[in-house]
Amino acid sequence: MKIALLGCGVVGGGVLEIAEKRSDMSVKYVLVRRDKPELGDKAVKDINAILNDKEVDTVVEVMGGLSPAFEYVSAAMRAGKNVVTANKHLVAHYYKELVSLASEMNVAFRCTPAVGGGIPWLVNLERVKRLDSVQSFCGIMNGTTNFILDAMHTNGADFSEVLAEAQRLGYAEADPSADIDGLDIQRKAVISANVAFDACLSEKDVPVFGIRSILSCDIAAAESRERICKMLAFGEKSASGAVSCYVEPCFVPAGELEAAVSTNRNVISFVTELTGKESFYGQGAGRYPTAYNAVADCADIISGVKEFYTSLVRDVPVDNNAAEHRYYVRFSGSDDFLASVESEKCGEGIITMPVPVAKMHEWAARAKEADPGVFIAGLI
Ligand code: HSE
């Protein structure tokens, strides 16, 4: 396999290093924006050098962002090249276009590193669906936010200091607001829901609340209930066929699997009709774990894998009021809705009665205008 790598940052550098040690693949080009003399004659700045070279059969996109990644990846598929990408923003945003184009051009399209970094989540989701039906998934899908929450629980760490450490370790996105506001997880949830349920959700279908406003008093509130605060993504298919999918901090009972996941680790689980719950645990971010899954996708293509994880891209109804649970809410000021759902006090916040997820997220989005420091967490 002759690879052209688009981008050579934290993950791209790892892909180059791992791929170059293998005998079944080699990196012929690396598309860069700035000069990188250490890449020698592999470095190119013009995508056409890659598109016009028939020897290149596979493009590995690790540049991130939507543009020009979308234009480059689409052009690569149109030129008959397989595509592997770690770019969850690209795949979530252009899901239908890219899955359809890959099928039309009869090229392989894989994005295992886009969800869960080094965890083989999407390939196992694909595998279980051959025999079984996925009912739901749930998981910690972001290394940066787990690293922050874990440090706040274990050392009483300060939010911004620990975020800077996650950036230094290469876990965080270029703009870490994508991590702390939950957008990175939202994109991973979109891709997971679409593969799990043969659906075609987009980011707007997945309500999200991040951890930007979390305070040590919220961590203390969780601990007072023998719970640990974790940032979770959920997806579920109801009996009627509607899908719910959302992302929010949760106070998880201390004995649950998710509560024990430390540092930048992720755990993602699916529940299926026949096998029940199966969980996949590992490093969800970082150079080598993510690069490993990109190279593993290339190895899968060499061994004949062609299809995307699902060939079905259907418009399924989305209903985020089908799911409901109690919430911890910290809001300064009085509010009629909160008063109507309050069940008990909890530290500087309250615990609500069960509230439909979409309703709670709509309230929280409005409440941010009155109190930008508002914080909510589901009690699961
Ligand atoms: N910023 C992401 C994370 C990288 O922290 O999980 C891996 O997708």
Short mmCIF file of C-alpha atoms and ligand atoms in Angstrom, two decimals:
data_model
loop_
_atom_site.label_atom_id
_atom_site.label_comp_id
_atom_site.label_asym_id
_atom_site.label_seq_id
_atom_site.Cartn_x
_atom_site.Cartn_y
_atom_site.Cartn_z
CA MET A 1 0.00 0.00 0.00
CA LYS A 2 1.30 3.45 -0.93
CA ILE A 3 -0.02 6.08 1.44
CA ALA A 4 -0.31 9.84 1.19
CA LEU A 5 -0.63 11.43 4.61
CA LEU A 6 -2.58 14.68 4.80
CA GLY A 7 -1.20 16.54 7.82
CA CYS A 8 1.75 15.78 10.04
CA GLY A 9 0.92 16.99 13.54
CA VAL A 10 0.69 14.93 16.73
CA VAL A 11 -1.24 12.02 15.18
CA GLY A 12 0.23 12.31 11.67
CA GLY A 13 3.77 12.07 13.02
CA GLY A 14 2.75 8.88 14.83
CA VAL A 15 1.18 7.39 11.68
CA LEU A 16 4.36 8.09 9.72
CA GLU A 17 6.52 6.45 12.38
CA ILE A 18 4.38 3.30 12.71
CA ALA A 19 3.67 2.88 8.98
CA GLU A 20 7.33 3.26 8.02
CA LYS A 21 8.25 0.29 10.20
CA ARG A 22 5.94 -2.03 8.27
CA SER A 23 6.76 -3.99 5.15
CA ASP A 24 3.22 -3.94 3.72
CA MET A 25 2.86 -0.14 3.46
CA SER A 26 4.91 2.95 2.90
CA VAL A 27 4.22 6.67 3.05
CA LYS A 28 5.04 8.26 -0.30
CA TYR A 29 3.84 11.81 0.40
CA VAL A 30 3.06 14.00 3.37
CA LEU A 31 0.92 17.04 2.62
CA VAL A 32 2.12 19.94 4.78
CA ARG A 33 1.26 23.61 5.03
CA ARG A 34 4.69 24.75 6.25
CA ASP A 35 8.16 23.57 5.25
CA LYS A 36 9.26 20.40 7.05
CA PRO A 37 12.81 19.67 5.89
CA GLU A 38 12.96 16.54 8.06
CA LEU A 39 10.40 14.92 5.70
CA GLY A 40 12.77 15.25 2.72
CA ASP A 41 11.12 14.69 -0.66
CA LYS A 42 7.97 13.18 0.91
CA ALA A 43 6.74 16.69 1.75
CA VAL A 44 4.35 18.27 -0.76
CA LYS A 45 2.19 21.36 -0.48
CA ASP A 46 -0.08 20.74 -3.47
CA ILE A 47 -2.82 18.10 -3.11
CA ASN A 48 -2.71 17.55 -6.89
CA ALA A 49 0.68 15.87 -6.59
CA ILE A 50 -1.12 13.19 -4.55
CA LEU A 51 -4.33 13.05 -6.57
CA ASN A 52 -2.46 12.66 -9.87
CA ASP A 53 -0.10 9.94 -8.66
CA LYS A 54 -1.68 6.59 -9.57
CA GLU A 55 0.77 4.77 -7.32
CA VAL A 56 -0.90 6.27 -4.23
CA ASP A 57 -3.84 4.02 -3.38
CA THR A 58 -4.70 5.30 0.10
CA VAL A 59 -5.01 8.74 1.65
CA VAL A 60 -4.77 9.06 5.45
CA GLU A 61 -6.28 12.36 6.57
CA VAL A 62 -5.12 13.67 9.95
CA MET A 63 -5.18 17.40 9.30
CA GLY A 64 -8.44 18.01 11.19
CA GLY A 65 -11.15 20.62 10.55
CA LEU A 66 -13.76 20.68 7.80
CA SER A 67 -12.07 22.62 5.03
CA PRO A 68 -9.96 21.82 3.11
CA ALA A 69 -10.18 18.30 4.62
CA PHE A 70 -13.59 17.68 3.00
CA GLU A 71 -12.49 18.90 -0.43
CA TYR A 72 -9.26 16.86 -0.28
CA VAL A 73 -10.90 13.66 0.97
CA SER A 74 -13.72 13.88 -1.61
CA ALA A 75 -11.21 14.53 -4.39
CA ALA A 76 -9.14 11.55 -3.21
CA MET A 77 -12.21 9.28 -3.33
CA ARG A 78 -13.10 10.63 -6.79
CA ALA A 79 -9.55 9.82 -7.87
CA GLY A 80 -10.19 6.20 -6.76
CA LYS A 81 -8.17 6.30 -3.55
CA ASN A 82 -9.15 4.65 -0.29
CA VAL A 83 -9.55 7.04 2.63
CA VAL A 84 -8.67 6.60 6.31
CA THR A 85 -9.35 9.52 8.59
CA ALA A 86 -9.05 10.37 12.29
CA ASN A 87 -11.15 13.50 11.76
CA LYS A 88 -14.42 13.09 13.69
CA HIS A 89 -15.59 16.59 12.81
CA LEU A 90 -15.31 15.76 9.10
CA VAL A 91 -17.03 12.37 9.37
CA ALA A 92 -19.88 13.61 11.62
CA HIS A 93 -20.53 16.69 9.51
CA TYR A 94 -20.34 15.06 6.07
CA TYR A 95 -21.42 11.55 7.08
CA LYS A 96 -23.96 10.93 4.33
CA GLU A 97 -21.87 12.57 1.59
CA LEU A 98 -18.69 10.65 2.41
CA VAL A 99 -20.29 7.24 2.99
CA SER A 100 -22.24 7.60 -0.28
CA LEU A 101 -19.25 8.85 -2.27
CA ALA A 102 -17.02 6.01 -1.04
CA SER A 103 -19.67 3.50 -2.07
CA GLU A 104 -20.19 5.20 -5.46
CA MET A 105 -16.44 5.28 -6.19
CA ASN A 106 -15.99 1.73 -4.82
CA VAL A 107 -13.17 2.79 -2.46
CA ALA A 108 -12.65 1.86 1.17
CA PHE A 109 -13.54 4.45 3.81
CA ARG A 110 -12.49 3.86 7.43
CA CYS A 111 -12.37 6.16 10.47
CA THR A 112 -11.67 3.91 13.48
CA PRO A 113 -9.35 6.47 15.18
CA ALA A 114 -12.08 9.12 14.96
CA VAL A 115 -14.02 7.58 17.86
CA GLY A 116 -12.14 6.40 20.94
CA GLY A 117 -8.58 7.18 19.78
CA GLY A 118 -6.80 3.83 20.16
CA ILE A 119 -9.90 1.79 21.08
CA PRO A 120 -11.20 -0.49 18.32
CA TRP A 121 -14.76 0.70 18.98
CA LEU A 122 -16.20 1.18 15.49
CA VAL A 123 -14.76 -2.10 14.20
CA ASN A 124 -16.38 -3.99 17.08
CA LEU A 125 -19.65 -2.15 16.58
CA GLU A 126 -19.54 -3.26 12.96
CA ARG A 127 -18.68 -6.82 13.98
CA VAL A 128 -21.45 -7.28 16.55
CA LYS A 129 -24.05 -6.02 14.08
CA ARG A 130 -23.38 -8.97 11.78
CA LEU A 131 -25.28 -11.23 14.20
CA ASP A 132 -26.96 -9.00 16.73
CA SER A 133 -28.93 -5.78 17.04
CA VAL A 134 -27.53 -2.83 18.99
CA GLN A 135 -30.03 -1.40 21.45
CA SER A 136 -27.90 1.30 23.05
CA PHE A 137 -24.37 2.60 23.61
CA CYS A 138 -22.87 4.71 26.32
CA GLY A 139 -19.40 5.85 27.12
CA ILE A 140 -16.60 8.15 28.05
CA MET A 141 -15.46 9.28 24.60
CA ASN A 142 -13.09 12.13 25.38
CA GLY A 143 -9.65 11.84 26.96
CA THR A 144 -9.26 15.52 27.81
CA THR A 145 -12.45 15.89 29.83
CA ASN A 146 -11.86 12.58 31.60
CA PHE A 147 -8.33 13.69 32.46
CA ILE A 148 -9.71 16.96 33.90
CA LEU A 149 -12.57 15.39 35.88
CA ASP A 150 -10.34 12.63 37.22
CA ALA A 151 -7.76 15.16 38.44
CA MET A 152 -10.48 17.30 40.04
CA HIS A 153 -11.77 14.26 41.95
CA THR A 154 -8.40 12.75 42.90
CA ASN A 155 -6.21 15.80 43.63
CA GLY A 156 -8.71 18.63 43.90
CA ALA A 157 -6.92 20.02 40.81
CA ASP A 158 -7.73 23.40 39.35
CA PHE A 159 -9.69 23.20 36.06
CA SER A 160 -7.49 25.48 33.93
CA GLU A 161 -4.18 24.05 35.17
CA VAL A 162 -5.22 20.50 34.41
CA LEU A 163 -6.56 21.54 30.98
CA ALA A 164 -3.14 23.05 30.18
CA GLU A 165 -1.54 19.74 31.19
CA ALA A 166 -3.93 17.81 28.87
CA GLN A 167 -2.92 20.16 26.04
CA ARG A 168 0.76 19.63 26.79
CA LEU A 169 0.25 15.85 26.66
CA GLY A 170 -1.38 16.16 23.21
CA TYR A 171 -4.86 14.97 24.31
CA ALA A 172 -6.78 18.19 23.69
CA GLU A 173 -8.03 19.49 20.35
CA ALA A 174 -6.26 22.48 18.75
CA ASP A 175 -9.10 24.55 20.19
CA PRO A 176 -9.77 22.83 23.53
CA SER A 177 -13.24 24.37 23.76
CA ALA A 178 -14.25 21.48 21.43
CA ASP A 179 -13.32 19.16 24.32
CA ILE A 180 -14.66 21.05 27.33
CA ASP A 181 -17.90 22.16 25.63
CA GLY A 182 -18.53 18.57 24.53
CA LEU A 183 -18.45 19.15 20.74
CA ASP A 184 -15.72 16.56 20.24
CA ILE A 185 -17.90 14.00 22.03
CA GLN A 186 -20.99 15.13 20.14
CA ARG A 187 -19.23 14.30 16.85
CA LYS A 188 -18.13 10.89 18.16
CA ALA A 189 -21.69 10.23 19.36
CA VAL A 190 -23.10 11.13 15.91
CA ILE A 191 -20.75 8.67 14.19
CA SER A 192 -21.44 5.94 16.78
CA ALA A 193 -25.22 6.39 16.56
CA ASN A 194 -25.15 6.33 12.77
CA VAL A 195 -23.10 3.13 12.68
CA ALA A 196 -25.01 1.49 15.57
CA PHE A 197 -28.49 2.28 14.27
CA ASP A 198 -27.86 2.58 10.48
CA ALA A 199 -28.94 6.17 10.87
CA CYS A 200 -28.05 9.58 9.56
CA LEU A 201 -28.00 11.88 12.59
CA SER A 202 -26.11 15.14 12.43
CA GLU A 203 -24.64 17.31 15.18
CA LYS A 204 -27.85 19.33 15.58
CA ASP A 205 -29.71 16.14 16.62
CA VAL A 206 -27.45 15.60 19.65
CA PRO A 207 -27.93 17.98 22.58
CA VAL A 208 -24.74 18.60 24.51
CA PHE A 209 -23.75 20.20 27.80
CA GLY A 210 -20.04 20.52 28.61
CA ILE A 211 -17.88 20.89 31.71
CA ARG A 212 -16.69 24.48 31.18
CA SER A 213 -18.68 25.69 34.20
CA ILE A 214 -17.91 22.83 36.61
CA LEU A 215 -16.70 23.91 40.06
CA SER A 216 -15.16 22.02 42.95
CA CYS A 217 -18.52 22.30 44.77
CA ASP A 218 -20.07 20.17 41.98
CA ILE A 219 -17.37 17.53 42.45
CA ALA A 220 -18.09 17.65 46.21
CA ALA A 221 -21.84 17.28 45.52
CA ALA A 222 -21.19 14.15 43.44
CA GLU A 223 -18.93 12.70 46.14
CA SER A 224 -21.51 13.44 48.85
CA ARG A 225 -23.77 10.97 46.96
CA GLU A 226 -20.94 8.42 46.48
CA ARG A 227 -20.82 9.30 42.81
CA ILE A 228 -18.12 10.39 40.37
CA CYS A 229 -18.67 13.06 37.74
CA LYS A 230 -17.99 11.76 34.23
CA MET A 231 -18.66 13.20 30.80
CA LEU A 232 -20.80 10.67 28.93
CA ALA A 233 -22.37 10.15 25.53
CA PHE A 234 -25.54 8.09 25.15
CA GLY A 235 -27.38 6.60 22.21
CA GLU A 236 -30.47 4.40 22.33
CA LYS A 237 -33.02 2.99 19.90
CA SER A 238 -36.58 2.79 21.19
CA ALA A 239 -39.11 0.09 20.34
CA SER A 240 -40.76 2.54 17.91
CA GLY A 241 -37.44 2.88 16.02
CA ALA A 242 -36.72 6.46 17.17
CA VAL A 243 -33.18 7.20 18.32
CA SER A 244 -32.13 9.30 21.31
CA CYS A 245 -28.56 10.57 21.46
CA TYR A 246 -27.09 13.17 23.83
CA VAL A 247 -23.94 14.21 25.68
CA GLU A 248 -23.75 15.49 29.26
CA PRO A 249 -21.79 15.30 32.51
CA CYS A 250 -23.21 12.58 34.76
CA PHE A 251 -22.88 11.69 38.42
CA VAL A 252 -22.13 7.97 38.08
CA PRO A 253 -22.45 5.62 41.10
CA ALA A 254 -18.91 4.94 42.41
CA GLY A 255 -19.20 1.16 41.81
CA GLU A 256 -19.95 1.46 38.08
CA LEU A 257 -17.35 0.70 35.41
CA GLU A 258 -17.36 4.26 34.02
CA ALA A 259 -16.60 5.70 37.48
CA ALA A 260 -13.32 3.77 37.65
CA VAL A 261 -11.93 5.10 34.35
CA SER A 262 -8.99 7.40 35.11
CA THR A 263 -6.68 9.85 33.26
CA ASN A 264 -7.17 10.11 29.48
CA ARG A 265 -8.74 6.65 29.27
CA ASN A 266 -12.08 6.08 27.54
CA VAL A 267 -14.60 3.29 27.96
CA ILE A 268 -17.38 2.75 25.45
CA SER A 269 -20.03 0.05 25.75
CA PHE A 270 -22.83 -1.26 23.64
CA VAL A 271 -25.84 -3.24 24.74
CA THR A 272 -27.16 -5.72 22.19
CA GLU A 273 -30.09 -8.07 22.14
CA LEU A 274 -28.09 -11.31 22.39
CA THR A 275 -24.78 -10.44 24.05
CA GLY A 276 -25.89 -7.82 26.57
CA LYS A 277 -23.33 -5.20 27.59
CA GLU A 278 -19.81 -5.30 26.14
CA SER A 279 -17.26 -2.62 26.98
CA PHE A 280 -14.13 -1.40 25.22
CA TYR A 281 -11.51 0.37 27.29
CA GLY A 282 -8.26 2.10 26.44
CA GLN A 283 -6.47 5.32 25.63
CA GLY A 284 -8.97 7.60 23.96
CA ALA A 285 -6.49 10.26 22.90
CA GLY A 286 -2.81 10.81 22.30
CA ARG A 287 -0.30 10.32 19.50
CA TYR A 288 0.41 6.59 19.39
CA PRO A 289 -3.00 5.16 20.36
CA THR A 290 -4.76 7.25 17.69
CA ALA A 291 -2.04 6.67 15.09
CA TYR A 292 -2.20 2.93 15.83
CA ASN A 293 -5.89 2.78 14.86
CA ALA A 294 -5.23 4.75 11.65
CA VAL A 295 -2.51 2.29 10.62
CA ALA A 296 -4.71 -0.64 11.70
CA ASP A 297 -7.38 0.69 9.30
CA CYS A 298 -4.78 0.67 6.51
CA ALA A 299 -3.87 -2.92 7.44
CA ASP A 300 -7.58 -3.85 7.32
CA ILE A 301 -7.84 -2.37 3.82
CA ILE A 302 -4.77 -4.36 2.73
CA SER A 303 -6.51 -7.49 4.00
CA GLY A 304 -9.55 -6.71 1.86
CA VAL A 305 -11.90 -4.64 4.03
CA LYS A 306 -13.83 -2.38 1.69
CA GLU A 307 -17.20 -1.43 3.15
CA PHE A 308 -17.77 1.38 5.61
CA TYR A 309 -18.90 0.09 9.05
CA THR A 310 -22.46 0.14 7.73
CA SER A 311 -23.79 0.58 4.23
CA LEU A 312 -27.22 1.73 5.48
CA VAL A 313 -27.67 5.49 5.91
CA ARG A 314 -31.34 5.97 6.81
CA ASP A 315 -33.28 8.99 8.02
CA VAL A 316 -34.54 7.73 11.38
CA PRO A 317 -36.64 9.83 13.76
CA VAL A 318 -34.76 11.41 16.68
CA ASP A 319 -36.53 11.76 20.03
CA ASN A 320 -34.49 13.01 22.97
CA ASN A 321 -37.55 13.24 25.18
CA ALA A 322 -37.84 9.44 25.08
CA ALA A 323 -35.00 9.30 27.64
CA GLU A 324 -35.46 10.83 31.10
CA HIS A 325 -33.65 10.82 34.43
CA ARG A 326 -32.92 12.92 37.50
CA TYR A 327 -30.45 15.81 37.28
CA TYR A 328 -28.14 17.70 39.61
CA VAL A 329 -28.54 21.40 38.77
CA ARG A 330 -26.60 24.37 40.16
CA PHE A 331 -28.16 27.66 39.08
CA SER A 332 -27.98 31.01 40.78
CA GLY A 333 -31.34 32.70 40.93
CA SER A 334 -34.92 31.52 41.04
CA ASP A 335 -36.60 29.73 38.18
CA ASP A 336 -40.15 28.44 37.81
CA PHE A 337 -39.19 25.35 35.84
CA LEU A 338 -36.52 24.34 38.38
CA ALA A 339 -38.92 24.92 41.26
CA SER A 340 -41.49 22.68 39.53
CA VAL A 341 -39.05 19.75 39.18
CA GLU A 342 -36.99 20.13 42.39
CA SER A 343 -36.91 17.03 44.55
CA GLU A 344 -34.20 17.84 47.13
CA LYS A 345 -31.21 20.09 47.87
CA CYS A 346 -27.68 18.87 47.14
CA GLY A 347 -24.74 21.06 48.21
CA GLU A 348 -25.01 24.32 46.28
CA GLY A 349 -27.42 22.75 43.81
CA ILE A 350 -30.59 20.67 43.70
CA ILE A 351 -31.61 17.21 42.55
CA THR A 352 -34.60 17.14 40.24
CA MET A 353 -37.31 14.57 39.70
CA PRO A 354 -36.91 12.63 36.41
CA VAL A 355 -36.90 15.13 33.53
CA PRO A 356 -36.88 14.34 29.77
CA VAL A 357 -33.38 14.91 28.40
CA ALA A 358 -34.32 17.30 25.57
CA LYS A 359 -36.41 19.38 27.98
CA MET A 360 -33.52 19.66 30.46
CA HIS A 361 -31.02 20.61 27.77
CA GLU A 362 -33.37 23.22 26.32
CA TRP A 363 -33.79 24.71 29.80
CA ALA A 364 -29.99 24.68 30.41
CA ALA A 365 -29.30 26.44 27.09
CA ARG A 366 -31.75 29.21 28.06
CA ALA A 367 -30.50 29.32 31.66
CA LYS A 368 -26.95 30.11 30.47
CA GLU A 369 -28.20 33.54 29.42
CA ALA A 370 -29.24 34.35 32.99
CA ASP A 371 -26.37 32.46 34.68
CA PRO A 372 -23.39 31.57 32.46
CA GLY A 373 -22.04 29.50 35.38
CA VAL A 374 -25.05 27.12 35.41
CA PHE A 375 -24.06 23.44 35.63
CA ILE A 376 -26.13 20.31 35.09
CA ALA A 377 -25.26 16.63 35.46
CA GLY A 378 -27.47 13.62 34.84
CA LEU A 379 -27.96 11.07 37.63
CA ILE A 380 -27.78 7.67 35.99
N1 HSE B 1 -9.33 15.73 22.02
C1 HSE B 1 -9.72 14.39 21.90
C2 HSE B 1 -9.85 13.79 23.29
C3 HSE B 1 -8.73 13.63 21.07
O1 HSE B 1 -9.40 14.42 24.25
O2 HSE B 1 -10.42 12.71 23.43
C4 HSE B 1 -9.15 12.26 20.67
O3 HSE B 1 -10.28 12.27 19.87
#
